[in-house]
């Protein structure tokens, strides 16, 4: 395959690049990433010689069209992805998540690509009450805040391109990921880094919000299964291995793993429009793709805390902002779009 991986310098995208090169070394991989605050070329440091890296914006039609000429498959991760930022700057979410996805779809259609895989989120389904129900492929869309609203719009465009133009698309809607290279603004890496530095951790509201945690490697395997065995035009929901916990339970696990006590918990003001609970039923992926998550939360969290301990330099460079210099040093230029 000749893959274009958008957002490949971000958290899940970079894990996917590593996963794909390891398991499909014969394939050609191009990464297109704007290197926003969330993009970090250091995430690809060990494979940078095995890929073509293009610094650029998925909304840049000319650039995107020039890249896809040499591509047969797009795996689309690039997005604005953080709910707290979406409440402050919704426009950038609409731009990248909706217009960017549209631009990629149009390029895929007009260049006859063999596959467009769109990486989406379970948040498009809205939220669930505590202790009851789950999301699956038949759950109606009901996003409640601006990030999932922009992802829902993108999902609709992906489906519309399949129905209207016959573009060979697939979509995955996945629950909360965690693992290596997770930017320390999301709860798990933020709390690990704070606790390690002896700082308190800010638990929003009552702390009883529930997430269905999936290790990023399981997510990457799920996308691989969809690319290799998924049916064109279909959506697959991917979720964690018995890993539904409240934020408070999660925090207590992280306190135990970092040797801190509950005095490090600080209850802070709640997130506006905070979704109460997400939970995925992945029966379809299991029966049609023979995929299921393998990594349980306790094992995954232990390995993740260890990864952050082993990669303190990576954390320090992000916390100090130095990570954004790496692209310039690696490629000797700052603004150029192609390498
Ligand atoms: P991330 O924020 O860590 O990374 C996003 C990447 O996209 C960054 O490298 C950034 O530089 C790049 N990017 C942003 N705007 C761009 C643009 N206009 N042009 C080119 N590149 C751009 O995100 P993530 O957590 O890795 O999420 C990746 C995808 O998976 C997103 O589409 C997200 O909606 C989806 N998703 C995430 C989760 C999760 O728990 N993190 C769960 C389900 C689905
Ligand atoms: O469900 C999939 C989604 O998971 C992805 O689509 C998003 O891109 C990804 O960011 C994630 O969204 P969440 O909003 O669930 O992740 P976050 O880590 O921001 O928050 C997880 C929970 O922890 C949520 O209930 C809010 C809470 N929280 C978060 C932070 C950053 C806190 O209590 N304190 C915090 O400091």
mmCIF file of C-alpha atoms and ligand atoms in Angstrom:
data_model
loop_
_atom_site.group_PDB
_atom_site.id
_atom_site.type_symbol
_atom_site.label_atom_id
_atom_site.label_comp_id
_atom_site.label_asym_id
_atom_site.label_seq_id
_atom_site.Cartn_x
_atom_site.Cartn_y
_atom_site.Cartn_z
ATOM 1 C CA UNK A 1 0.000 0.000 0.000
ATOM 2 C CA UNK A 2 0.952 3.629 -0.444
ATOM 3 C CA UNK A 3 -0.496 5.259 2.626
ATOM 4 C CA UNK A 4 -1.074 8.875 3.468
ATOM 5 C CA UNK A 5 -1.386 9.197 7.238
ATOM 6 C CA UNK A 6 -2.764 12.609 8.192
ATOM 7 C CA UNK A 7 -2.015 13.827 11.708
ATOM 8 C CA UNK A 8 0.793 11.263 11.917
ATOM 9 C CA UNK A 9 2.830 13.425 14.301
ATOM 10 C CA UNK A 10 0.032 13.477 16.894
ATOM 11 C CA UNK A 11 -0.710 10.924 19.604
ATOM 12 C CA UNK A 12 -2.671 8.169 17.850
ATOM 13 C CA UNK A 13 -1.346 8.970 14.370
ATOM 14 C CA UNK A 14 2.284 8.530 15.449
ATOM 15 C CA UNK A 15 1.469 5.281 17.248
ATOM 16 C CA UNK A 16 -0.191 4.120 14.028
ATOM 17 C CA UNK A 17 2.867 5.062 11.936
ATOM 18 C CA UNK A 18 5.106 2.996 14.262
ATOM 19 C CA UNK A 19 2.619 0.126 14.260
ATOM 20 C CA UNK A 20 2.247 0.119 10.493
ATOM 21 C CA UNK A 21 5.960 0.277 9.687
ATOM 22 C CA UNK A 22 6.621 -2.578 12.111
ATOM 23 C CA UNK A 23 3.899 -4.822 10.720
ATOM 24 C CA UNK A 24 3.921 -3.767 7.048
ATOM 25 C CA UNK A 25 7.529 -2.770 6.320
ATOM 26 C CA UNK A 26 7.006 -3.157 2.577
ATOM 27 C CA UNK A 27 4.455 -0.314 2.444
ATOM 28 C CA UNK A 28 5.201 3.325 1.635
ATOM 29 C CA UNK A 29 4.171 5.819 4.290
ATOM 30 C CA UNK A 30 3.694 9.554 3.813
ATOM 31 C CA UNK A 31 2.734 11.676 6.812
ATOM 32 C CA UNK A 32 0.959 15.011 6.355
ATOM 33 C CA UNK A 33 0.841 17.055 9.537
ATOM 34 C CA UNK A 34 0.572 20.763 10.222
ATOM 35 C CA UNK A 35 2.541 20.388 13.472
ATOM 36 C CA UNK A 36 0.076 22.341 15.561
ATOM 37 C CA UNK A 37 0.762 22.481 19.310
ATOM 38 C CA UNK A 38 -0.388 18.800 19.390
ATOM 39 C CA UNK A 39 1.935 17.653 16.608
ATOM 40 C CA UNK A 40 5.426 16.635 17.637
ATOM 41 C CA UNK A 41 7.900 15.334 15.094
ATOM 42 C CA UNK A 42 9.844 13.777 17.954
ATOM 43 C CA UNK A 43 7.067 11.184 18.102
ATOM 44 C CA UNK A 44 8.449 9.929 14.759
ATOM 45 C CA UNK A 45 12.134 10.442 15.555
ATOM 46 C CA UNK A 46 13.045 6.756 15.330
ATOM 47 C CA UNK A 47 11.299 6.224 11.977
ATOM 48 C CA UNK A 48 11.861 9.571 10.307
ATOM 49 C CA UNK A 49 14.167 7.977 7.684
ATOM 50 C CA UNK A 50 11.522 5.404 6.728
ATOM 51 C CA UNK A 51 8.727 7.845 5.910
ATOM 52 C CA UNK A 52 8.107 10.874 3.766
ATOM 53 C CA UNK A 53 7.112 13.702 6.069
ATOM 54 C CA UNK A 54 5.216 16.717 4.735
ATOM 55 C CA UNK A 55 4.550 19.640 7.010
ATOM 56 C CA UNK A 56 1.267 21.122 5.857
ATOM 57 C CA UNK A 57 -2.402 21.754 6.380
ATOM 58 C CA UNK A 58 -5.124 19.295 5.327
ATOM 59 C CA UNK A 59 -7.199 22.345 4.325
ATOM 60 C CA UNK A 60 -4.560 23.335 1.729
ATOM 61 C CA UNK A 61 -6.241 21.998 -1.420
ATOM 62 C CA UNK A 62 -3.260 22.452 -3.730
ATOM 63 C CA UNK A 63 -0.889 20.689 -1.351
ATOM 64 C CA UNK A 64 -3.311 17.841 -0.605
ATOM 65 C CA UNK A 65 -4.014 17.246 -4.312
ATOM 66 C CA UNK A 66 -0.285 17.170 -5.088
ATOM 67 C CA UNK A 67 0.360 14.570 -2.363
ATOM 68 C CA UNK A 68 -2.480 12.175 -3.144
ATOM 69 C CA UNK A 69 -1.284 11.670 -6.717
ATOM 70 C CA UNK A 70 1.232 9.130 -5.344
ATOM 71 C CA UNK A 71 -1.080 7.553 -2.764
ATOM 72 C CA UNK A 72 -3.659 4.750 -2.823
ATOM 73 C CA UNK A 73 -4.947 4.829 0.777
ATOM 74 C CA UNK A 74 -5.641 7.641 3.233
ATOM 75 C CA UNK A 75 -5.835 7.008 6.974
ATOM 76 C CA UNK A 76 -7.175 10.266 8.342
ATOM 77 C CA UNK A 77 -6.265 11.153 11.936
ATOM 78 C CA UNK A 78 -5.571 14.896 11.648
ATOM 79 C CA UNK A 79 -7.929 16.897 13.827
ATOM 80 C CA UNK A 80 -8.290 19.364 16.610
ATOM 81 C CA UNK A 81 -9.009 16.837 19.356
ATOM 82 C CA UNK A 82 -9.222 18.425 22.808
ATOM 83 C CA UNK A 83 -12.618 19.232 24.318
ATOM 84 C CA UNK A 84 -11.343 21.973 26.631
ATOM 85 C CA UNK A 85 -9.862 23.860 23.662
ATOM 86 C CA UNK A 86 -13.047 23.348 21.616
ATOM 87 C CA UNK A 87 -14.987 25.413 24.130
ATOM 88 C CA UNK A 88 -12.481 28.269 23.753
ATOM 89 C CA UNK A 89 -11.847 28.218 19.972
ATOM 90 C CA UNK A 90 -14.570 26.301 18.092
ATOM 91 C CA UNK A 91 -13.641 27.828 14.734
ATOM 92 C CA UNK A 92 -10.343 25.959 14.438
ATOM 93 C CA UNK A 93 -12.279 22.731 15.041
ATOM 94 C CA UNK A 94 -14.725 23.482 12.245
ATOM 95 C CA UNK A 95 -11.877 24.426 9.919
ATOM 96 C CA UNK A 96 -9.645 21.408 10.410
ATOM 97 C CA UNK A 97 -12.196 18.750 11.272
ATOM 98 C CA UNK A 98 -14.846 19.670 8.696
ATOM 99 C CA UNK A 99 -13.142 21.639 5.905
ATOM 100 C CA UNK A 100 -9.939 19.574 6.207
ATOM 101 C CA UNK A 101 -11.844 16.289 5.962
ATOM 102 C CA UNK A 102 -13.828 17.616 2.995
ATOM 103 C CA UNK A 103 -10.592 18.634 1.220
ATOM 104 C CA UNK A 104 -9.094 15.165 1.701
ATOM 105 C CA UNK A 105 -12.311 13.487 0.540
ATOM 106 C CA UNK A 106 -12.385 15.584 -2.609
ATOM 107 C CA UNK A 107 -8.750 14.797 -3.362
ATOM 108 C CA UNK A 108 -9.410 11.080 -2.768
ATOM 109 C CA UNK A 109 -12.441 11.136 -5.062
ATOM 110 C CA UNK A 110 -10.852 13.052 -7.922
ATOM 111 C CA UNK A 111 -7.697 10.913 -7.820
ATOM 112 C CA UNK A 112 -9.486 7.554 -7.620
ATOM 113 C CA UNK A 113 -8.028 6.395 -4.305
ATOM 114 C CA UNK A 114 -8.656 2.798 -3.250
ATOM 115 C CA UNK A 115 -9.545 3.582 0.372
ATOM 116 C CA UNK A 116 -10.323 6.479 2.669
ATOM 117 C CA UNK A 117 -10.353 5.453 6.324
ATOM 118 C CA UNK A 118 -11.734 8.108 8.647
ATOM 119 C CA UNK A 119 -10.759 7.967 12.319
ATOM 120 C CA UNK A 120 -13.660 9.249 14.386
ATOM 121 C CA UNK A 121 -14.778 9.269 17.980
ATOM 122 C CA UNK A 122 -17.532 7.794 20.147
ATOM 123 C CA UNK A 123 -18.384 11.345 21.274
ATOM 124 C CA UNK A 124 -20.477 11.847 18.114
ATOM 125 C CA UNK A 125 -23.133 9.690 19.819
ATOM 126 C CA UNK A 126 -23.513 12.108 22.728
ATOM 127 C CA UNK A 127 -23.384 10.643 26.234
ATOM 128 C CA UNK A 128 -24.914 7.906 28.364
ATOM 129 C CA UNK A 129 -26.284 7.822 31.905
ATOM 130 C CA UNK A 130 -24.137 6.194 34.589
ATOM 131 C CA UNK A 131 -24.430 2.408 34.642
ATOM 132 C CA UNK A 132 -26.800 1.908 31.686
ATOM 133 C CA UNK A 133 -26.475 1.462 27.934
ATOM 134 C CA UNK A 134 -23.713 1.563 25.371
ATOM 135 C CA UNK A 135 -22.943 2.995 21.939
ATOM 136 C CA UNK A 136 -22.862 0.874 18.813
ATOM 137 C CA UNK A 137 -22.979 1.454 15.036
ATOM 138 C CA UNK A 138 -26.757 2.007 15.155
ATOM 139 C CA UNK A 139 -26.707 4.686 17.860
ATOM 140 C CA UNK A 140 -28.120 7.979 16.481
ATOM 141 C CA UNK A 141 -25.717 10.903 16.308
ATOM 142 C CA UNK A 142 -26.261 13.421 19.146
ATOM 143 C CA UNK A 143 -23.028 15.389 19.790
ATOM 144 C CA UNK A 144 -23.308 17.823 22.708
ATOM 145 C CA UNK A 145 -20.252 20.035 22.292
ATOM 146 C CA UNK A 146 -18.278 21.637 19.516
ATOM 147 C CA UNK A 147 -15.461 19.072 19.092
ATOM 148 C CA UNK A 148 -17.802 16.087 18.600
ATOM 149 C CA UNK A 149 -20.165 18.278 16.543
ATOM 150 C CA UNK A 150 -17.294 18.930 14.113
ATOM 151 C CA UNK A 151 -16.338 15.231 14.065
ATOM 152 C CA UNK A 152 -19.986 14.276 13.455
ATOM 153 C CA UNK A 153 -20.138 16.687 10.511
ATOM 154 C CA UNK A 154 -16.969 15.113 9.113
ATOM 155 C CA UNK A 155 -18.429 11.591 9.523
ATOM 156 C CA UNK A 156 -21.523 12.674 7.566
ATOM 157 C CA UNK A 157 -19.357 14.024 4.741
ATOM 158 C CA UNK A 158 -17.394 10.757 4.617
ATOM 159 C CA UNK A 159 -20.600 8.750 4.311
ATOM 160 C CA UNK A 160 -22.031 11.187 1.755
ATOM 161 C CA UNK A 161 -18.914 10.813 -0.420
ATOM 162 C CA UNK A 162 -19.430 7.054 -0.415
ATOM 163 C CA UNK A 163 -23.125 7.238 -1.270
ATOM 164 C CA UNK A 164 -22.915 10.098 -3.783
ATOM 165 C CA UNK A 165 -19.590 9.410 -5.488
ATOM 166 C CA UNK A 166 -18.868 5.764 -4.631
ATOM 167 C CA UNK A 167 -15.682 6.676 -2.736
ATOM 168 C CA UNK A 168 -14.475 3.517 -0.938
ATOM 169 C CA UNK A 169 -14.655 4.690 2.668
ATOM 170 C CA UNK A 170 -14.632 3.119 6.115
ATOM 171 C CA UNK A 171 -15.126 4.836 9.483
ATOM 172 C CA UNK A 172 -14.105 3.882 13.017
ATOM 173 C CA UNK A 173 -15.660 5.440 16.116
ATOM 174 C CA UNK A 174 -13.364 4.764 19.048
ATOM 175 C CA UNK A 175 -13.450 5.453 22.773
ATOM 176 C CA UNK A 176 -10.782 7.222 24.887
ATOM 177 C CA UNK A 177 -7.215 6.207 23.988
ATOM 178 C CA UNK A 178 -4.150 6.212 26.211
ATOM 179 C CA UNK A 179 -0.526 5.095 25.840
ATOM 180 C CA UNK A 180 2.846 6.408 24.576
ATOM 181 C CA UNK A 181 3.166 9.886 22.999
ATOM 182 C CA UNK A 182 -0.106 11.097 24.557
ATOM 183 C CA UNK A 183 0.057 14.898 24.752
ATOM 184 C CA UNK A 184 0.034 15.937 28.429
ATOM 185 C CA UNK A 185 -3.152 18.003 28.301
ATOM 186 C CA UNK A 186 -5.452 14.956 28.347
ATOM 187 C CA UNK A 187 -6.279 13.440 31.731
ATOM 188 C CA UNK A 188 -3.969 10.397 31.832
ATOM 189 C CA UNK A 189 -0.682 11.959 30.654
ATOM 190 C CA UNK A 190 -1.420 15.246 32.457
ATOM 191 C CA UNK A 191 -2.010 13.452 35.749
ATOM 192 C CA UNK A 192 1.055 11.194 35.334
ATOM 193 C CA UNK A 193 3.287 14.211 34.633
ATOM 194 C CA UNK A 194 1.819 16.314 37.462
ATOM 195 C CA UNK A 195 2.120 13.518 40.010
ATOM 196 C CA UNK A 196 5.679 12.793 38.978
ATOM 197 C CA UNK A 197 6.525 16.480 39.483
ATOM 198 C CA UNK A 198 4.763 16.530 42.879
ATOM 199 C CA UNK A 199 1.879 18.687 41.620
ATOM 200 C CA UNK A 200 -1.820 18.204 42.356
ATOM 201 C CA UNK A 201 -4.206 16.799 39.746
ATOM 202 C CA UNK A 202 -7.334 18.787 38.744
ATOM 203 C CA UNK A 203 -10.409 16.520 38.837
ATOM 204 C CA UNK A 204 -13.342 18.213 37.104
ATOM 205 C CA UNK A 205 -16.685 18.437 38.943
ATOM 206 C CA UNK A 206 -17.655 15.411 41.041
ATOM 207 C CA UNK A 207 -15.098 13.121 39.339
ATOM 208 C CA UNK A 208 -17.821 10.567 38.574
ATOM 209 C CA UNK A 209 -17.659 10.942 34.790
ATOM 210 C CA UNK A 210 -16.952 7.599 33.131
ATOM 211 C CA UNK A 211 -14.754 6.807 30.132
ATOM 212 C CA UNK A 212 -14.135 3.505 28.305
ATOM 213 C CA UNK A 213 -10.330 3.441 28.048
ATOM 214 C CA UNK A 214 -8.605 1.667 25.147
ATOM 215 C CA UNK A 215 -4.866 1.263 24.825
ATOM 216 C CA UNK A 216 -3.700 2.997 21.643
ATOM 217 C CA UNK A 217 -2.083 -0.211 20.355
ATOM 218 C CA UNK A 218 -5.490 -1.931 20.418
ATOM 219 C CA UNK A 219 -6.917 1.013 18.465
ATOM 220 C CA UNK A 220 -4.131 0.735 15.860
ATOM 221 C CA UNK A 221 -4.824 -3.005 15.493
ATOM 222 C CA UNK A 222 -8.501 -2.179 15.053
ATOM 223 C CA UNK A 223 -7.798 0.265 12.232
ATOM 224 C CA UNK A 224 -5.494 -2.312 10.620
ATOM 225 C CA UNK A 225 -8.300 -4.910 10.818
ATOM 226 C CA UNK A 226 -10.724 -2.458 9.172
ATOM 227 C CA UNK A 227 -8.235 -1.618 6.405
ATOM 228 C CA UNK A 228 -7.566 -5.297 5.690
ATOM 229 C CA UNK A 229 -10.976 -6.885 6.345
ATOM 230 C CA UNK A 230 -13.582 -4.132 6.733
ATOM 231 C CA UNK A 231 -16.499 -3.735 4.340
ATOM 232 C CA UNK A 232 -16.536 -0.613 2.191
ATOM 233 C CA UNK A 233 -19.073 1.966 3.366
ATOM 234 C CA UNK A 234 -19.226 0.493 6.874
ATOM 235 C CA UNK A 235 -18.648 1.946 10.328
ATOM 236 C CA UNK A 236 -16.975 0.026 13.175
ATOM 237 C CA UNK A 237 -17.088 0.934 16.869
ATOM 238 C CA UNK A 238 -13.892 0.182 18.821
ATOM 239 C CA UNK A 239 -13.662 0.195 22.624
ATOM 240 C CA UNK A 240 -11.540 -0.938 25.559
ATOM 241 C CA UNK A 241 -11.093 -4.278 27.342
ATOM 242 C CA UNK A 242 -13.347 -4.067 30.434
ATOM 243 C CA UNK A 243 -11.864 -0.632 31.047
ATOM 244 C CA UNK A 244 -14.804 1.573 32.017
ATOM 245 C CA UNK A 245 -13.880 3.615 35.079
ATOM 246 C CA UNK A 246 -14.820 6.934 36.630
ATOM 247 C CA UNK A 247 -12.220 9.693 36.566
ATOM 248 C CA UNK A 248 -11.881 9.327 40.321
ATOM 249 C CA UNK A 249 -11.165 5.589 40.070
ATOM 250 C CA UNK A 250 -8.696 6.300 37.280
ATOM 251 C CA UNK A 251 -7.022 8.991 39.387
ATOM 252 C CA UNK A 252 -6.670 6.592 42.329
ATOM 253 C CA UNK A 253 -4.994 4.027 40.061
ATOM 254 C CA UNK A 254 -2.536 6.697 38.884
ATOM 255 C CA UNK A 255 -1.885 7.813 42.479
ATOM 256 C CA UNK A 256 -1.037 4.215 43.400
ATOM 257 C CA UNK A 257 1.235 3.761 40.383
ATOM 258 C CA UNK A 258 3.142 6.978 41.105
ATOM 259 C CA UNK A 259 3.341 6.484 44.883
ATOM 260 C CA UNK A 260 1.176 9.514 45.770
ATOM 261 C CA UNK A 261 -1.785 9.751 48.169
ATOM 262 C CA UNK A 262 -5.245 11.308 47.852
ATOM 263 C CA UNK A 263 -4.051 14.688 49.144
ATOM 264 C CA UNK A 264 -2.840 15.226 45.542
ATOM 265 C CA UNK A 265 -6.450 15.330 44.292
ATOM 266 C CA UNK A 266 -7.834 18.818 43.733
ATOM 267 C CA UNK A 267 -11.516 19.129 42.771
ATOM 268 C CA UNK A 268 -11.917 21.992 40.313
ATOM 269 C CA UNK A 269 -14.735 23.665 38.371
ATOM 270 C CA UNK A 270 -16.485 21.341 35.925
ATOM 271 C CA UNK A 271 -15.982 21.343 32.132
ATOM 272 C CA UNK A 272 -18.926 23.064 30.365
ATOM 273 C CA UNK A 273 -21.238 20.523 28.686
ATOM 274 C CA UNK A 274 -19.289 17.660 30.275
ATOM 275 C CA UNK A 275 -20.423 14.284 28.870
ATOM 276 C CA UNK A 276 -21.292 11.916 31.734
ATOM 277 C CA UNK A 277 -20.358 8.531 30.323
ATOM 278 C CA UNK A 278 -19.106 6.808 27.155
ATOM 279 C CA UNK A 279 -19.229 3.048 26.609
ATOM 280 C CA UNK A 280 -18.663 1.058 23.431
ATOM 281 C CA UNK A 281 -20.182 -2.228 22.343
ATOM 282 C CA UNK A 282 -17.636 -3.612 19.848
ATOM 283 C CA UNK A 283 -19.601 -6.762 18.907
ATOM 284 C CA UNK A 284 -19.603 -5.876 15.192
ATOM 285 C CA UNK A 285 -15.804 -5.469 15.029
ATOM 286 C CA UNK A 286 -15.422 -8.743 16.923
ATOM 287 C CA UNK A 287 -17.749 -10.763 14.724
ATOM 288 C CA UNK A 288 -16.876 -9.234 11.323
ATOM 289 C CA UNK A 289 -13.170 -8.445 11.773
ATOM 290 C CA UNK A 290 -12.148 -10.884 14.505
ATOM 291 C CA UNK A 291 -10.871 -7.862 16.444
ATOM 292 C CA UNK A 292 -11.111 -7.288 20.151
ATOM 293 C CA UNK A 293 -9.022 -5.240 22.572
ATOM 294 C CA UNK A 294 -6.265 -7.186 24.360
ATOM 295 C CA UNK A 295 -4.813 -4.769 26.909
ATOM 296 C CA UNK A 296 -6.683 -4.331 30.198
ATOM 297 C CA UNK A 297 -6.576 -1.004 32.003
ATOM 298 C CA UNK A 298 -4.327 -2.029 34.904
ATOM 299 C CA UNK A 299 -1.654 -3.504 32.614
ATOM 300 C CA UNK A 300 -1.961 -0.639 30.142
ATOM 301 C CA UNK A 301 -1.715 2.065 32.807
ATOM 302 C CA UNK A 302 1.308 0.398 34.406
ATOM 303 C CA UNK A 303 3.090 0.283 31.044
ATOM 304 C CA UNK A 304 2.072 3.881 30.299
ATOM 305 C CA UNK A 305 3.372 5.242 33.619
ATOM 306 C CA UNK A 306 6.626 3.387 32.890
ATOM 307 C CA UNK A 307 6.773 4.859 29.360
ATOM 308 C CA UNK A 308 6.514 8.387 30.777
ATOM 309 C CA UNK A 309 9.230 7.595 33.327
ATOM 310 C CA UNK A 310 11.484 6.267 30.562
ATOM 311 C CA UNK A 311 10.798 9.275 28.334
ATOM 312 C CA UNK A 312 11.248 12.186 30.714
ATOM 313 C CA UNK A 313 13.182 14.125 28.066
ATOM 314 C CA UNK A 314 10.157 13.910 25.713
ATOM 315 C CA UNK A 315 7.920 15.250 28.498
ATOM 316 C CA UNK A 316 10.356 18.037 29.463
ATOM 317 C CA UNK A 317 10.584 19.247 25.874
ATOM 318 C CA UNK A 318 6.802 19.496 25.645
ATOM 319 C CA UNK A 319 6.332 21.110 29.019
ATOM 320 C CA UNK A 320 8.986 23.718 28.094
ATOM 321 C CA UNK A 321 7.812 24.183 24.472
ATOM 322 C CA UNK A 322 11.189 23.123 23.009
ATOM 323 C CA UNK A 323 9.626 20.235 21.087
ATOM 324 C CA UNK A 324 8.472 22.614 18.376
ATOM 325 C CA UNK A 325 12.111 23.336 17.463
ATOM 326 C CA UNK A 326 12.782 19.748 16.414
ATOM 327 C CA UNK A 327 11.263 20.051 12.940
ATOM 328 C CA UNK A 328 13.440 23.073 12.175
ATOM 329 C CA UNK A 329 16.602 21.305 13.306
ATOM 330 C CA UNK A 330 15.802 17.999 11.609
ATOM 331 C CA UNK A 331 15.014 19.532 8.236
ATOM 332 C CA UNK A 332 16.911 22.808 8.433
ATOM 333 C CA UNK A 333 13.888 24.877 7.556
ATOM 334 C CA UNK A 334 10.824 26.204 9.180
ATOM 335 C CA UNK A 335 8.104 27.124 6.732
ATOM 336 C CA UNK A 336 8.582 24.774 3.751
ATOM 337 C CA UNK A 337 5.751 22.421 3.106
ATOM 338 C CA UNK A 338 7.524 19.555 1.383
ATOM 339 C CA UNK A 339 10.811 17.925 2.232
HETATM 340 P P1 LIG B 1 -3.820 14.833 18.568
HETATM 341 O O1 LIG B 1 -4.427 16.141 18.910
HETATM 342 O O2 LIG B 1 -2.826 14.209 19.482
HETATM 343 O O3 LIG B 1 -3.116 14.929 17.138
HETATM 344 C C1 LIG B 1 -3.696 15.602 16.062
HETATM 345 C C2 LIG B 1 -2.628 15.757 14.976
HETATM 346 O O4 LIG B 1 -3.235 16.406 13.855
HETATM 347 C C3 LIG B 1 -1.445 16.634 15.408
HETATM 348 O O5 LIG B 1 -0.241 16.039 14.997
HETATM 349 C C4 LIG B 1 -1.677 17.942 14.677
HETATM 350 O O6 LIG B 1 -0.479 18.646 14.367
HETATM 351 C C5 LIG B 1 -2.388 17.453 13.411
HETATM 352 N N1 LIG B 1 -3.232 18.500 12.809
HETATM 353 C C6 LIG B 1 -4.128 19.302 13.432
HETATM 354 N N2 LIG B 1 -4.687 20.144 12.535
HETATM 355 C C7 LIG B 1 -4.138 19.861 11.329
HETATM 356 C C8 LIG B 1 -4.320 20.376 10.020
HETATM 357 N N3 LIG B 1 -5.173 21.387 9.773
HETATM 358 N N4 LIG B 1 -3.597 19.840 9.008
HETATM 359 C C9 LIG B 1 -2.710 18.837 9.241
HETATM 360 N N5 LIG B 1 -2.488 18.319 10.472
HETATM 361 C C10 LIG B 1 -3.200 18.818 11.496
HETATM 362 O O7 LIG B 1 -5.062 13.863 18.319
HETATM 363 P P2 LIG B 1 -5.215 12.308 18.671
HETATM 364 O O8 LIG B 1 -5.655 12.180 20.071
HETATM 365 O O9 LIG B 1 -4.033 11.585 18.188
HETATM 366 O O10 LIG B 1 -6.475 11.960 17.751
HETATM 367 C C11 LIG B 1 -6.279 11.558 16.394
HETATM 368 C C12 LIG B 1 -7.634 11.308 15.764
HETATM 369 O O11 LIG B 1 -8.324 10.295 16.482
HETATM 370 C C13 LIG B 1 -8.559 12.527 15.773
HETATM 371 O O12 LIG B 1 -9.256 12.553 14.556
HETATM 372 C C14 LIG B 1 -9.495 12.271 16.938
HETATM 373 O O13 LIG B 1 -10.742 12.879 16.723
HETATM 374 C C15 LIG B 1 -9.595 10.766 16.892
HETATM 375 N N6 LIG B 1 -9.875 10.099 18.181
HETATM 376 C C16 LIG B 1 -9.114 10.376 19.274
HETATM 377 C C17 LIG B 1 -9.360 9.691 20.460
HETATM 378 C C18 LIG B 1 -8.519 9.943 21.695
HETATM 379 O O14 LIG B 1 -8.849 9.410 22.747
HETATM 380 N N7 LIG B 1 -7.438 10.723 21.623
HETATM 381 C C19 LIG B 1 -10.381 8.736 20.508
HETATM 382 C C20 LIG B 1 -11.138 8.493 19.360
HETATM 383 C C21 LIG B 1 -10.873 9.169 18.195
HETATM 384 O O1 LIG B 2 -14.031 9.445 23.664
HETATM 385 C C1 LIG B 2 -13.037 9.753 22.754
HETATM 386 C C2 LIG B 2 -12.459 11.120 23.058
HETATM 387 O O2 LIG B 2 -11.626 10.985 24.200
HETATM 388 C C3 LIG B 2 -11.648 11.669 21.878
HETATM 389 O O3 LIG B 2 -12.502 11.889 20.798
HETATM 390 C C4 LIG B 2 -10.972 12.993 22.273
HETATM 391 O O4 LIG B 2 -10.143 13.438 21.211
HETATM 392 C C5 LIG B 2 -10.117 12.748 23.495
HETATM 393 O O5 LIG B 2 -9.543 13.970 23.919
HETATM 394 C C6 LIG B 2 -10.968 12.144 24.623
HETATM 395 O O6 LIG B 2 -11.935 13.135 25.087
HETATM 396 P P1 LIG B 2 -12.211 13.415 26.626
HETATM 397 O O7 LIG B 2 -12.740 14.779 26.751
HETATM 398 O O8 LIG B 2 -12.995 12.293 27.218
HETATM 399 O O9 LIG B 2 -10.665 13.306 27.188
HETATM 400 P P2 LIG B 2 -9.930 14.145 28.340
HETATM 401 O O10 LIG B 2 -8.667 13.435 28.643
HETATM 402 O O11 LIG B 2 -9.868 15.585 28.017
HETATM 403 O O12 LIG B 2 -10.901 13.973 29.582
HETATM 404 C C7 LIG B 2 -11.211 12.679 30.090
HETATM 405 C C8 LIG B 2 -12.092 12.854 31.316
HETATM 406 O O13 LIG B 2 -11.310 13.452 32.366
HETATM 407 C C9 LIG B 2 -13.253 13.797 31.109
HETATM 408 O O14 LIG B 2 -14.361 13.348 31.878
HETATM 409 C C10 LIG B 2 -12.765 15.139 31.668
HETATM 410 C C11 LIG B 2 -11.853 14.700 32.796
HETATM 411 N N1 LIG B 2 -10.705 15.590 33.096
HETATM 412 C C12 LIG B 2 -9.882 15.937 32.051
HETATM 413 C C13 LIG B 2 -8.783 16.742 32.284
HETATM 414 C C14 LIG B 2 -7.867 17.140 31.135
HETATM 415 C C15 LIG B 2 -10.448 16.001 34.398
HETATM 416 O O15 LIG B 2 -11.197 15.667 35.339
HETATM 417 N N2 LIG B 2 -9.353 16.802 34.611
HETATM 418 C C16 LIG B 2 -8.514 17.209 33.612
HETATM 419 O O16 LIG B 2 -7.543 17.956 33.876
#
